[in-house]
Short mmCIF file of C-alpha atoms and ligand atoms in Angstrom, two decimals:
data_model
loop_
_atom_site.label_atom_id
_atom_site.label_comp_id
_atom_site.label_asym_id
_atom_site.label_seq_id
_atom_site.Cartn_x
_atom_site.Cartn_y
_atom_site.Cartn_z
CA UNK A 4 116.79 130.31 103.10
CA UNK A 5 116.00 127.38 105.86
CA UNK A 6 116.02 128.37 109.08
CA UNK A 7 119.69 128.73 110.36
CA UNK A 8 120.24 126.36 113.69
CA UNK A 9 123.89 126.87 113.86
CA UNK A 10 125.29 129.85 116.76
CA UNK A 11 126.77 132.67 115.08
CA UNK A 12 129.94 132.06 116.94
CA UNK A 13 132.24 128.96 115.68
CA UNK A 14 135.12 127.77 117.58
CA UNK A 15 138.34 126.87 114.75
CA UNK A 16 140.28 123.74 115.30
CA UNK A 17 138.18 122.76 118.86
CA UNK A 18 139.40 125.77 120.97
CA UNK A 19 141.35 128.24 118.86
CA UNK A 20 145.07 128.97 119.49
CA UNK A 21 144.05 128.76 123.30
CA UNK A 22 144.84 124.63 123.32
CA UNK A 23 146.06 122.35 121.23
CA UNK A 24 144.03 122.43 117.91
CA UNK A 25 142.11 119.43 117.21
CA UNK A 26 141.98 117.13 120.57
CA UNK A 27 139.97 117.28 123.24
CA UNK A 28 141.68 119.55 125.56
CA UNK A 29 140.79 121.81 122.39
CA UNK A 30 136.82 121.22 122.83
CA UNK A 31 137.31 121.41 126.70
CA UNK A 32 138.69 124.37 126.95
CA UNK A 33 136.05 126.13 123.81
CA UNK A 34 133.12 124.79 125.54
CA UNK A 35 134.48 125.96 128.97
CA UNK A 36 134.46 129.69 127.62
CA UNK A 37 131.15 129.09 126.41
CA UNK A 38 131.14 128.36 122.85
CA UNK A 39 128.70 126.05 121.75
CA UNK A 40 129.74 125.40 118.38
CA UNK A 41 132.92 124.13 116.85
CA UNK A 42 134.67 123.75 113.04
CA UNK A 43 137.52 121.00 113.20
CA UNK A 44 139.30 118.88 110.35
CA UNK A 45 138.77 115.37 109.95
CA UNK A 46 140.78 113.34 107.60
CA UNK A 47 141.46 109.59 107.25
CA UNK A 48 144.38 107.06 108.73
CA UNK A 49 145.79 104.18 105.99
CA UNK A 50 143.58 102.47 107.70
CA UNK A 51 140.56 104.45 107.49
CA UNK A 52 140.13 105.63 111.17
CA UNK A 53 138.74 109.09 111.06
CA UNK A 54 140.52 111.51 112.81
CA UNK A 55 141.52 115.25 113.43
CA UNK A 56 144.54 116.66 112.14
CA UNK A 57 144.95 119.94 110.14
CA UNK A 58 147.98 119.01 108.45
CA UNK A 59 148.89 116.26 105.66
CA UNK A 60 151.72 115.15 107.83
CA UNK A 61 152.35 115.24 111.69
CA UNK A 62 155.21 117.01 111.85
CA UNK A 63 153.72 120.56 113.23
CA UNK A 64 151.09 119.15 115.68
CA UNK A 65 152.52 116.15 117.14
CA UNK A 66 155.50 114.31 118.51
CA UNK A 67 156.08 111.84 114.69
CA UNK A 68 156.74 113.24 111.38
CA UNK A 69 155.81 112.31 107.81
CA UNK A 70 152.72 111.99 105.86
CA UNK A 71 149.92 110.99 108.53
CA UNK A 72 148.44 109.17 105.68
CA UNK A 73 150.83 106.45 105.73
CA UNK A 74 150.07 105.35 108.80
CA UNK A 75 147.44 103.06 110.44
CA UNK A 76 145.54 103.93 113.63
CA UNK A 77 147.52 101.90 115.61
CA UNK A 78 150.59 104.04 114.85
CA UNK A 79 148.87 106.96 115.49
CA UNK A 80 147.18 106.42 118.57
CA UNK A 81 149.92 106.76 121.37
CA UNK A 82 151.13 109.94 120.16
CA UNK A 83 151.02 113.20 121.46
CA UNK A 84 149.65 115.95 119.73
CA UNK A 85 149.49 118.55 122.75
CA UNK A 86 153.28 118.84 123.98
CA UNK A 87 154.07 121.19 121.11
CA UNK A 88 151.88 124.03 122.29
CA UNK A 89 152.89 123.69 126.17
CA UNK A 90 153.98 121.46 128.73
CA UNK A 91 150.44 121.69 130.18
CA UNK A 92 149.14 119.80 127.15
CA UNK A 93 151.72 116.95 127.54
CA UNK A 94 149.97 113.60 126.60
CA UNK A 95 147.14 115.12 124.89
CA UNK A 96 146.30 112.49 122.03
CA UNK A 97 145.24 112.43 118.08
CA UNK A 98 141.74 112.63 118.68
CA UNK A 99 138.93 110.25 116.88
CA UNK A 100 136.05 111.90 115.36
CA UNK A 101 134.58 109.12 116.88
CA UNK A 102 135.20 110.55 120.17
CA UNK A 103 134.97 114.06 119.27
CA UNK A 104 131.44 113.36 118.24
CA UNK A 105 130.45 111.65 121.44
CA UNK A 106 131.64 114.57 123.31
CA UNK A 107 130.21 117.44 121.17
CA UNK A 108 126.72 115.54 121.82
CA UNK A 109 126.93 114.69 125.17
CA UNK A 110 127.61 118.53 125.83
CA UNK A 111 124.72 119.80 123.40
CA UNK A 112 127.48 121.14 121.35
CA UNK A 113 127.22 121.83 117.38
CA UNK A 114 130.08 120.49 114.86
CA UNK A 115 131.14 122.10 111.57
CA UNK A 116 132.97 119.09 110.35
CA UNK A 117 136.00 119.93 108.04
CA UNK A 118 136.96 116.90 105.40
CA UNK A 119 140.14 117.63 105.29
CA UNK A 120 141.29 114.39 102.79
CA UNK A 121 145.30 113.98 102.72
CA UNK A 122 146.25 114.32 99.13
CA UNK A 123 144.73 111.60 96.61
CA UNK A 124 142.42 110.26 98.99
CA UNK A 125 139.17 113.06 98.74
CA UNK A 126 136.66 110.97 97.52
CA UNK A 127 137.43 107.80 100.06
CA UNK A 128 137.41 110.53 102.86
CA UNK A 129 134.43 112.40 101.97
CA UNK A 130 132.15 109.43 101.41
CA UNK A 131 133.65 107.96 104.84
CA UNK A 132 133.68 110.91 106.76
CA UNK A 133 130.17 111.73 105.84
CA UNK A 134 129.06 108.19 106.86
CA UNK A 135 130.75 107.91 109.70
CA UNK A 136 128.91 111.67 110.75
CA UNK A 137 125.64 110.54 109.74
CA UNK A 138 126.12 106.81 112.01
CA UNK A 139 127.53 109.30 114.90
CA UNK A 140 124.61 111.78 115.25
CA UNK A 141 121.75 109.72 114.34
CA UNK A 142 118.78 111.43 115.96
CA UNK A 143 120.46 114.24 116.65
CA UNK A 144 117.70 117.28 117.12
CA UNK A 145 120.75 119.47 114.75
CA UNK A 146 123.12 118.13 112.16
CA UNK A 147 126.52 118.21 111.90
CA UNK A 148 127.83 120.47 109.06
CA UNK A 149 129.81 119.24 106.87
CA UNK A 150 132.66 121.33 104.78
CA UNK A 151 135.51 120.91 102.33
CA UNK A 152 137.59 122.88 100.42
CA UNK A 153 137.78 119.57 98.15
CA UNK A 154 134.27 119.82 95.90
CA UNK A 155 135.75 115.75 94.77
CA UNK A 156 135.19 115.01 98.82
CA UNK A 157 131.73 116.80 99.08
CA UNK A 158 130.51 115.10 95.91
CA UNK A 159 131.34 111.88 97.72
CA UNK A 160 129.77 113.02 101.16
CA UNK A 161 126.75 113.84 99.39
CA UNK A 162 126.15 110.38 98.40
CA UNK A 163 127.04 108.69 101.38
CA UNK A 164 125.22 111.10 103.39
CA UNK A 165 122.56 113.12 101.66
CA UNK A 166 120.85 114.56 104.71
CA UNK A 167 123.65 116.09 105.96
CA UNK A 168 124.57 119.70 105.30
CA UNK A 169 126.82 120.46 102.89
CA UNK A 170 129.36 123.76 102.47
CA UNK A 171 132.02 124.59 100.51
CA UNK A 172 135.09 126.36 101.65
CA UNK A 173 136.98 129.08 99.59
CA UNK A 174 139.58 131.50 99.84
CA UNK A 175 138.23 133.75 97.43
CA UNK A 176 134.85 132.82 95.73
CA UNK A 177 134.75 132.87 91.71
CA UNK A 178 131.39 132.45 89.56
CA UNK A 179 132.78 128.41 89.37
CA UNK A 180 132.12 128.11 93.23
CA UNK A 181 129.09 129.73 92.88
CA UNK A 182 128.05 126.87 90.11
CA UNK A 183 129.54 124.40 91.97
CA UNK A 184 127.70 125.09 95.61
CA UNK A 185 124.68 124.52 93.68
CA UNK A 186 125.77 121.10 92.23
CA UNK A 187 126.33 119.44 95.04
CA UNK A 188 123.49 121.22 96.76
CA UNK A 189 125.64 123.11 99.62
CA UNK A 190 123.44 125.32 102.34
CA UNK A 191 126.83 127.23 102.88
CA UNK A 192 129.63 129.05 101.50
CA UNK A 193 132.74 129.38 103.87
CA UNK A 194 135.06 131.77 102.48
CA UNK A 195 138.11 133.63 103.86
CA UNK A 196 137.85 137.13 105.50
CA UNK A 197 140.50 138.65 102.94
CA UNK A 198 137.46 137.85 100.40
CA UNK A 199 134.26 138.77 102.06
CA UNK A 200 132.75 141.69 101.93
CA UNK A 201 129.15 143.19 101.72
CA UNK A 202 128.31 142.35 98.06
CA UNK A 203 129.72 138.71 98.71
CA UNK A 204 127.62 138.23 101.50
CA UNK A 205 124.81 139.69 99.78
CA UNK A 206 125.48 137.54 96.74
CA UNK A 207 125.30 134.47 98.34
CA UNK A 208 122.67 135.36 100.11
CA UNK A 209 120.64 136.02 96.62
CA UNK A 210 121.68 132.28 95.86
CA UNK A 211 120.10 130.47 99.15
CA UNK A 212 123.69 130.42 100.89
CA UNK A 213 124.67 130.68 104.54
CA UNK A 214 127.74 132.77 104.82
CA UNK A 215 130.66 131.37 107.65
CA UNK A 216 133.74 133.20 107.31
CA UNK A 217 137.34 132.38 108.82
CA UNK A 218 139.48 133.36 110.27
CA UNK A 219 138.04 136.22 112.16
CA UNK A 220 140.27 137.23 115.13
CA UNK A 221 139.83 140.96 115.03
CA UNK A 222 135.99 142.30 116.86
CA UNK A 223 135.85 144.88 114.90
CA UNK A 224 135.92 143.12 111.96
CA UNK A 225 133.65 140.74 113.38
CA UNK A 226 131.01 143.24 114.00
CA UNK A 227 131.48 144.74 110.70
CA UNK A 228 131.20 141.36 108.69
CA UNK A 229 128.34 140.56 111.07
CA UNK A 230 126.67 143.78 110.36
CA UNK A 231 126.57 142.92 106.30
CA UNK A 232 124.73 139.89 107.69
CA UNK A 233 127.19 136.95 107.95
CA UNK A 234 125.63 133.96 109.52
CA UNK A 235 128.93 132.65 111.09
CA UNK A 236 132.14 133.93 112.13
CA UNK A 237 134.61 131.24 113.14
CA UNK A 238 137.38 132.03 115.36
CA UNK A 239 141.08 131.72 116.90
CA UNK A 240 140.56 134.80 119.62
CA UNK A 241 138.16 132.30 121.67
CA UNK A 242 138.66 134.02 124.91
CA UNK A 243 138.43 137.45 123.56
CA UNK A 244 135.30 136.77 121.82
CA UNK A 245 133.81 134.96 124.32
CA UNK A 246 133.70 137.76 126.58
CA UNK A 247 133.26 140.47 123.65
CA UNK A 248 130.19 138.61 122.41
CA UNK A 249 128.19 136.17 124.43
CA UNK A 250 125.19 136.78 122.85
CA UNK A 251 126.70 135.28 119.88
CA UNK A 252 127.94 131.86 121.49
O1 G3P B 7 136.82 125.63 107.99
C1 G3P B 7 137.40 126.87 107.90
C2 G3P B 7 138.90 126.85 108.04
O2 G3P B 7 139.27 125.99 109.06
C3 G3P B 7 139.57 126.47 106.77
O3 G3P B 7 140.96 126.59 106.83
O4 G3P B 7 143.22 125.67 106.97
O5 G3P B 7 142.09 126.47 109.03
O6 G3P B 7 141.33 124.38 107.95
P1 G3P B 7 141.93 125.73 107.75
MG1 MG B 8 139.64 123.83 109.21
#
């Protein structure tokens, strides 16, 4: 396997469930407890603006509902996608990845970039996505990873984007996932903690794989995945962590 430049400790969505996932206040506040790495999801406006949103629509994350999809940039840009979790995030807006980007760099942070395509549209996002990373961290000393549950948007970001680093992301790995890492060359296999266990890790190792895992809230469970040698562990419990294992950030 290449040598692994990624920290062993991811932050999910920006900042966990500590902030708003997604925006900025999200990196802020990860990078403020010392985490020097985060996963987020980028997915595309009508209009093809790349942006970070989990969900196909806004309803759960932001002040508008619908399909996010559906809607251009413009549209999107004065909303506010931090009053749901408090009053302290009030304001907080959609965040570019555009912006994201800039920030992560300026901060020597390192970006596990989830394509998260709304529904129909996982070629158009990976292909963009991945360009758009590659334009954003040109000369960048480490490269963004790139990840997607979609193999359709991965295809697509390979050929857009073949330096970048690819991984796939499953809930629970079958011998297809296996075959299909290798076709579109991944360096990484992001599965679910109800799925990994030793022989897992062990099995991807055997195949040239990096092994993240997600959701990982509990340090115990942590330790133990870590201790069957999983190269990544991304998080919600950012504060807990943080302090639990700094040698890991
Ligand atoms: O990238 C790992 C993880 O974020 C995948 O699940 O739904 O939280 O994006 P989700
Ligand atoms: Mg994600």
């Amino acid at each position: 396997m290449k040598p692994w430049p990624y920290p062993a400790l991811i932050a999910h969505r920006g900042g966990g469930i500590v902030a708003p996932e997604n925006t900025l206040a999200a990196f802020r506040l990860g990078r403020s407890l010392g985490f020097r790495a985060a996963e987020f999801d980028v997915k595309l406006t009508r209009d093809d603006v790349a942006i970070l949103l989990h969900d196909a629509t806004l309803d759960r994350t932001t002040n508008a509902s619908g399909p996010v999809g559906d809607l251009d940039w413009s549209q999107v840009r004065g909303l506010d996608a931090g009053g749901w979790l408090g009053e302290a995030f009030r304001g907080e807006p959609v965040a570019t990845f555009d912006a994201v980007a800039e920030m992560l760099r300026s901060t020597g942070m390192h970006a596990n970039v989830e394509i998260k395509p709304v529904p129909g549209r996982e070629r158009a996002t990976g292909f963009a996505v991945a360009a758009r990373a590659s334009a954003l961290w040109e000369g960048a000393a480490v490269a963004p990873l790139l990840s997607s549950f979609s193999f359709e948007a991965l295809e697509a970001a390979r050929e857009a984007a073949p330096a970048l680093p690819r991984g796939l992301i499953v809930s629970s790995p079958q011998d297809a996932d296996f075959r299909r890492m290798a076709q579109v060359e991944a360096v990484s296999l992001h599965c679910s903690r109800k799925a990994a266990d030793r022989d897992l890790i062990a099995r991807a190792h055997g195949a040239g794989l990096r092994v993240l895992i997600w959701t990982v809230d509990d340090p115990p469970e942590a330790e133990r995945l870590l201790g069957w040698g999983a190269d990544g562990i991304i998080t919600d419990n950012v504060r807990q962590f943080a302090t639990r294992f700094p040698g890991l950030l």
